[in-house]
Tab-separated table of C-alpha atoms in Angstrom:
chain	number	residue	atom	x	y	z
J	1	UNK	CA	171.919	-45.876	110.797
J	2	UNK	CA	175.492	-44.692	110.343
J	3	UNK	CA	175.167	-41.818	112.848
J	4	UNK	CA	174.017	-44.354	115.490
J	5	UNK	CA	177.100	-46.497	114.847
J	6	UNK	CA	179.321	-43.454	115.227
J	7	UNK	CA	177.683	-42.547	118.547
J	8	UNK	CA	177.979	-46.120	119.788
J	9	UNK	CA	181.745	-46.156	119.363
J	10	UNK	CA	182.457	-42.470	120.079
J	11	UNK	CA	181.563	-42.610	123.787
J	12	UNK	CA	183.890	-45.537	124.649
J	13	UNK	CA	186.697	-43.838	122.724
J	14	UNK	CA	186.204	-40.615	124.676
J	15	UNK	CA	186.110	-42.531	127.974
J	16	UNK	CA	189.224	-44.443	127.005
J	17	UNK	CA	191.032	-41.204	126.189
J	18	UNK	CA	189.988	-39.701	129.531
J	19	UNK	CA	191.146	-42.781	131.434
J	20	UNK	CA	194.448	-42.785	129.579
J	21	UNK	CA	194.899	-39.065	130.326
J	22	UNK	CA	194.155	-39.540	134.046
J	23	UNK	CA	196.571	-42.460	134.254
J	24	UNK	CA	199.259	-40.387	132.544
J	25	UNK	CA	198.741	-37.507	134.975
J	26	UNK	CA	198.831	-39.900	137.933
J	27	UNK	CA	202.085	-41.482	136.765
J	28	UNK	CA	203.645	-38.044	136.330
J	29	UNK	CA	202.417	-37.062	139.790
J	30	UNK	CA	203.991	-40.174	141.336
J	31	UNK	CA	207.397	-39.013	140.165
J	32	UNK	CA	206.959	-35.358	141.149
J	33	UNK	CA	209.200	-36.009	144.166
J	34	UNK	CA	211.551	-38.862	143.181
J	35	UNK	CA	213.475	-38.672	146.477
J	36	UNK	CA	210.420	-40.121	148.240
J	37	UNK	CA	211.062	-43.464	146.543
J	38	UNK	CA	214.122	-43.920	148.749
J	39	UNK	CA	212.251	-43.276	151.997
J	40	UNK	CA	210.746	-46.674	152.782
J	41	UNK	CA	210.971	-49.352	155.455
J	42	UNK	CA	213.566	-51.097	153.270
J	43	UNK	CA	216.012	-48.190	153.551
J	44	UNK	CA	215.056	-47.168	157.110
J	45	UNK	CA	214.069	-50.407	158.917
J	46	UNK	CA	214.214	-48.920	162.426
J	47	UNK	CA	212.755	-45.450	161.837
J	48	UNK	CA	209.248	-44.325	162.762
J	49	UNK	CA	209.448	-41.325	160.419
J	50	UNK	CA	212.050	-39.772	158.122
J	51	UNK	CA	212.694	-36.175	157.110
J	52	UNK	CA	212.883	-36.935	153.398
J	53	UNK	CA	213.711	-33.379	152.381
J	54	UNK	CA	213.699	-29.901	153.871
J	55	UNK	CA	214.712	-26.625	152.260
J	56	UNK	CA	214.843	-23.538	154.464
J	57	UNK	CA	215.794	-20.050	153.295
J	58	UNK	CA	216.337	-17.071	155.584
J	59	UNK	CA	216.781	-13.520	154.252
J	60	UNK	CA	217.790	-10.804	156.717
J	61	UNK	CA	218.298	-7.035	156.709
J	62	UNK	CA	220.781	-4.856	158.560
J	63	UNK	CA	218.182	-3.840	161.122
J	64	UNK	CA	217.831	-7.467	162.273
J	65	UNK	CA	214.454	-8.173	160.673
J	66	UNK	CA	214.161	-11.204	158.434
J	67	UNK	CA	211.847	-13.605	156.646
J	68	UNK	CA	212.098	-17.378	156.775
J	69	UNK	CA	210.605	-19.811	154.225
J	70	UNK	CA	210.595	-23.500	155.090
J	71	UNK	CA	209.430	-26.453	152.958
J	72	UNK	CA	209.262	-29.909	154.546
J	73	UNK	CA	208.607	-33.485	153.386
J	74	UNK	CA	208.183	-35.855	156.354
J	75	UNK	CA	207.436	-39.519	155.588
J	76	UNK	CA	205.589	-41.754	158.071
J	77	UNK	CA	206.879	-45.350	158.291
J	78	UNK	CA	204.937	-46.949	161.155
J	79	UNK	CA	202.152	-46.428	163.687
J	80	UNK	CA	204.460	-44.755	166.215
J	81	UNK	CA	205.447	-42.226	163.566
J	82	UNK	CA	201.830	-41.626	162.615
J	83	UNK	CA	200.782	-40.974	166.214
J	84	UNK	CA	203.694	-38.640	166.933
J	85	UNK	CA	203.278	-36.583	163.734
J	86	UNK	CA	199.485	-36.441	163.315
J	87	UNK	CA	199.569	-32.999	164.921
J	88	UNK	CA	202.036	-30.486	163.494
J	89	UNK	CA	202.907	-27.614	165.846
J	90	UNK	CA	204.376	-24.255	164.846
J	91	UNK	CA	205.489	-21.831	167.562
J	92	UNK	CA	205.479	-18.080	167.118
J	93	UNK	CA	205.915	-15.002	169.308
J	94	UNK	CA	203.515	-12.454	167.855
J	95	UNK	CA	205.367	-9.582	169.503
J	96	UNK	CA	208.091	-10.146	166.950
J	97	UNK	CA	206.761	-12.219	164.055
J	98	UNK	CA	203.865	-13.474	161.959
J	99	UNK	CA	203.348	-16.998	160.687
J	100	UNK	CA	201.557	-18.197	157.568
J	101	UNK	CA	201.038	-21.810	156.486
J	102	UNK	CA	201.096	-21.591	152.691
J	103	UNK	CA	200.803	-25.320	151.930
J	104	UNK	CA	199.685	-28.230	154.088
J	105	UNK	CA	198.976	-31.500	152.325
J	106	UNK	CA	199.428	-35.245	152.530
J	107	UNK	CA	201.160	-37.073	149.677
J	108	UNK	CA	199.980	-40.657	149.307
J	109	UNK	CA	202.374	-43.465	148.247
J	110	UNK	CA	200.769	-43.468	144.765
J	111	UNK	CA	201.466	-39.742	144.350
J	112	UNK	CA	198.010	-38.366	145.111
J	113	UNK	CA	197.913	-35.126	147.094
J	114	UNK	CA	195.259	-34.437	149.714
J	115	UNK	CA	195.063	-30.827	150.884
J	116	UNK	CA	194.422	-30.161	154.552
J	117	UNK	CA	191.638	-27.683	155.276
J	118	UNK	CA	193.295	-25.348	157.770
J	119	UNK	CA	190.024	-23.695	158.781
J	120	UNK	CA	188.597	-26.933	160.162
J	121	UNK	CA	191.821	-28.734	161.099
J	122	UNK	CA	193.874	-26.129	162.948
J	123	UNK	CA	193.733	-23.896	165.972
J	124	UNK	CA	196.005	-21.467	167.780
J	125	UNK	CA	196.721	-22.164	171.442
J	126	UNK	CA	198.891	-20.892	174.252
J	127	UNK	CA	201.820	-23.284	174.810
J	128	UNK	CA	201.697	-25.186	178.085
J	129	UNK	CA	205.269	-24.111	178.840
J	130	UNK	CA	204.147	-20.482	178.626
J	131	UNK	CA	201.399	-20.903	181.225
J	132	UNK	CA	203.885	-22.542	183.600
J	133	UNK	CA	206.531	-19.828	183.168
J	134	UNK	CA	207.268	-17.200	185.830
J	135	UNK	CA	206.605	-14.434	183.312
J	136	UNK	CA	203.534	-15.044	181.152
J	137	UNK	CA	203.777	-13.901	177.522
J	138	UNK	CA	200.266	-13.509	176.054
J	139	UNK	CA	201.683	-13.194	172.545
J	140	UNK	CA	203.524	-16.524	172.580
J	141	UNK	CA	201.369	-18.927	170.570
J	142	UNK	CA	201.447	-22.363	168.985
J	143	UNK	CA	199.533	-23.131	165.797
J	144	UNK	CA	198.418	-26.773	165.818
J	145	UNK	CA	197.478	-28.446	162.534
J	146	UNK	CA	195.612	-31.755	162.794
J	147	UNK	CA	196.045	-34.447	160.131
J	148	UNK	CA	193.075	-36.836	160.520
J	149	UNK	CA	193.718	-38.678	157.226
J	150	UNK	CA	197.376	-39.448	157.926
J	151	UNK	CA	198.334	-43.093	157.363
J	152	UNK	CA	201.495	-45.193	157.360
J	153	UNK	CA	203.415	-44.600	154.125
J	154	UNK	CA	202.096	-41.050	153.715
J	155	UNK	CA	204.310	-37.983	153.450
J	156	UNK	CA	203.446	-34.734	155.200
J	157	UNK	CA	204.286	-31.816	152.916
J	158	UNK	CA	204.065	-28.224	154.080
J	159	UNK	CA	205.405	-24.753	153.354
J	160	UNK	CA	205.468	-22.094	156.043
J	161	UNK	CA	206.463	-18.431	155.910
J	162	UNK	CA	207.600	-16.504	158.964
J	163	UNK	CA	208.007	-12.724	158.930
J	164	UNK	CA	210.149	-11.466	161.809
J	165	UNK	CA	209.205	-7.787	161.644
J	166	UNK	CA	210.791	-6.796	164.984
J	167	UNK	CA	214.228	-8.026	166.114
J	168	UNK	CA	214.636	-9.100	169.730
J	169	UNK	CA	217.929	-7.180	169.750
J	170	UNK	CA	218.032	-4.333	167.185
J	171	UNK	CA	220.569	-4.777	164.382
J	172	UNK	CA	221.301	-8.335	165.511
J	173	UNK	CA	220.387	-11.745	164.145
J	174	UNK	CA	220.751	-14.862	166.236
J	175	UNK	CA	219.224	-18.292	166.495
J	176	UNK	CA	219.656	-22.043	166.679
J	177	UNK	CA	219.085	-24.400	163.749
J	178	UNK	CA	218.700	-28.148	164.269
J	179	UNK	CA	220.308	-30.443	161.707
J	180	UNK	CA	219.544	-33.587	163.678
J	181	UNK	CA	216.275	-34.876	165.129
J	182	UNK	CA	214.900	-37.957	166.860
J	183	UNK	CA	214.238	-39.374	163.375
J	184	UNK	CA	216.635	-39.723	160.412
J	185	UNK	CA	217.318	-36.731	158.172
J	186	UNK	CA	217.818	-37.690	154.546
J	187	UNK	CA	218.356	-34.156	153.259
J	188	UNK	CA	218.162	-30.699	154.815
J	189	UNK	CA	219.402	-27.520	153.138
J	190	UNK	CA	219.620	-24.322	155.179
J	191	UNK	CA	220.452	-21.011	153.489
J	192	UNK	CA	221.022	-17.564	154.985
J	193	UNK	CA	221.337	-14.477	152.774
J	194	UNK	CA	221.974	-10.891	153.806
J	195	UNK	CA	223.926	-7.708	153.022
J	196	UNK	CA	227.463	-8.554	151.911
J	197	UNK	CA	229.021	-6.007	154.280
J	198	UNK	CA	227.443	-7.577	157.377
J	199	UNK	CA	229.616	-10.112	159.186
J	200	UNK	CA	227.837	-13.273	160.284
J	201	UNK	CA	229.345	-15.562	162.932
J	202	UNK	CA	228.288	-19.224	162.717
J	203	UNK	CA	229.189	-22.467	164.451
J	204	UNK	CA	228.262	-26.068	163.693
J	205	UNK	CA	228.307	-28.197	166.848
J	206	UNK	CA	228.623	-31.983	167.126
J	207	UNK	CA	229.398	-32.324	163.438
J	208	UNK	CA	229.443	-35.891	162.130
J	209	UNK	CA	232.067	-36.415	159.445
J	210	UNK	CA	230.657	-36.637	155.937
J	211	UNK	CA	227.157	-35.443	156.809
J	212	UNK	CA	227.486	-31.638	156.552
J	213	UNK	CA	228.833	-29.493	153.729
J	214	UNK	CA	229.121	-25.695	153.602
J	215	UNK	CA	229.828	-22.993	151.045
J	216	UNK	CA	229.329	-19.254	150.730
J	217	UNK	CA	229.315	-16.739	147.915
J	218	UNK	CA	228.363	-13.161	147.084
J	219	UNK	CA	225.718	-12.268	144.514
J	220	UNK	CA	224.065	-8.910	143.768
J	221	UNK	CA	225.471	-7.326	146.895
J	222	UNK	CA	224.279	-10.105	149.195
J	223	UNK	CA	226.359	-12.769	150.905
J	224	UNK	CA	224.867	-16.250	150.881
J	225	UNK	CA	225.699	-18.999	153.380
J	226	UNK	CA	224.505	-22.545	152.732
J	227	UNK	CA	224.716	-25.722	154.775
J	228	UNK	CA	223.600	-29.092	153.411
J	229	UNK	CA	222.929	-31.953	155.822
J	230	UNK	CA	222.791	-35.458	154.317
J	231	UNK	CA	221.912	-38.765	155.975
J	232	UNK	CA	222.151	-37.540	159.539
């Protein structure tokens, strides 16, 4: 009879241990991105969505080619935000660059992550602006990612990699970076790194006092420029 008693109590103990382990993992997952705790209706009462955090890193070469890695956390606060962000669009000119979505997921308020199946929830189209242009560019595309399970309180999390293998102007790097959107920006860090002997000209327009900081340094023969935008 003793073996039966052992079996009778062993199963509940195992189930209890599994439940405790799952709860522990869930709690740890909830705090994987602590900055999301501060992106709520309480802190942003008038916002539809908030860019909770974005980290973008651009590495260029002397010939003008470069790669760009961008990680974004965008939190949805109301129905207007959900409707406007339920389709994520990424533009690319395939004459000059390739685009790869490395991560696309939805983070629930309790910390759960739901991966988005890109095969069934994305498609590549020709932008409407391209079809209306005087000169049609068949290589100009927009990758649309659809988020059918997006709800209020969710955070869109994605990582994209762009490889600009052909410069528009050889041996030149130029572009425009937005540090302000139609929704609040809690934190955005933009970094450019390239050969230390290459001079880079930059300009921050419409700077709001106390929202942008900048520093630069040289490491391993490469000069690094970094801008940090806070509470824009």
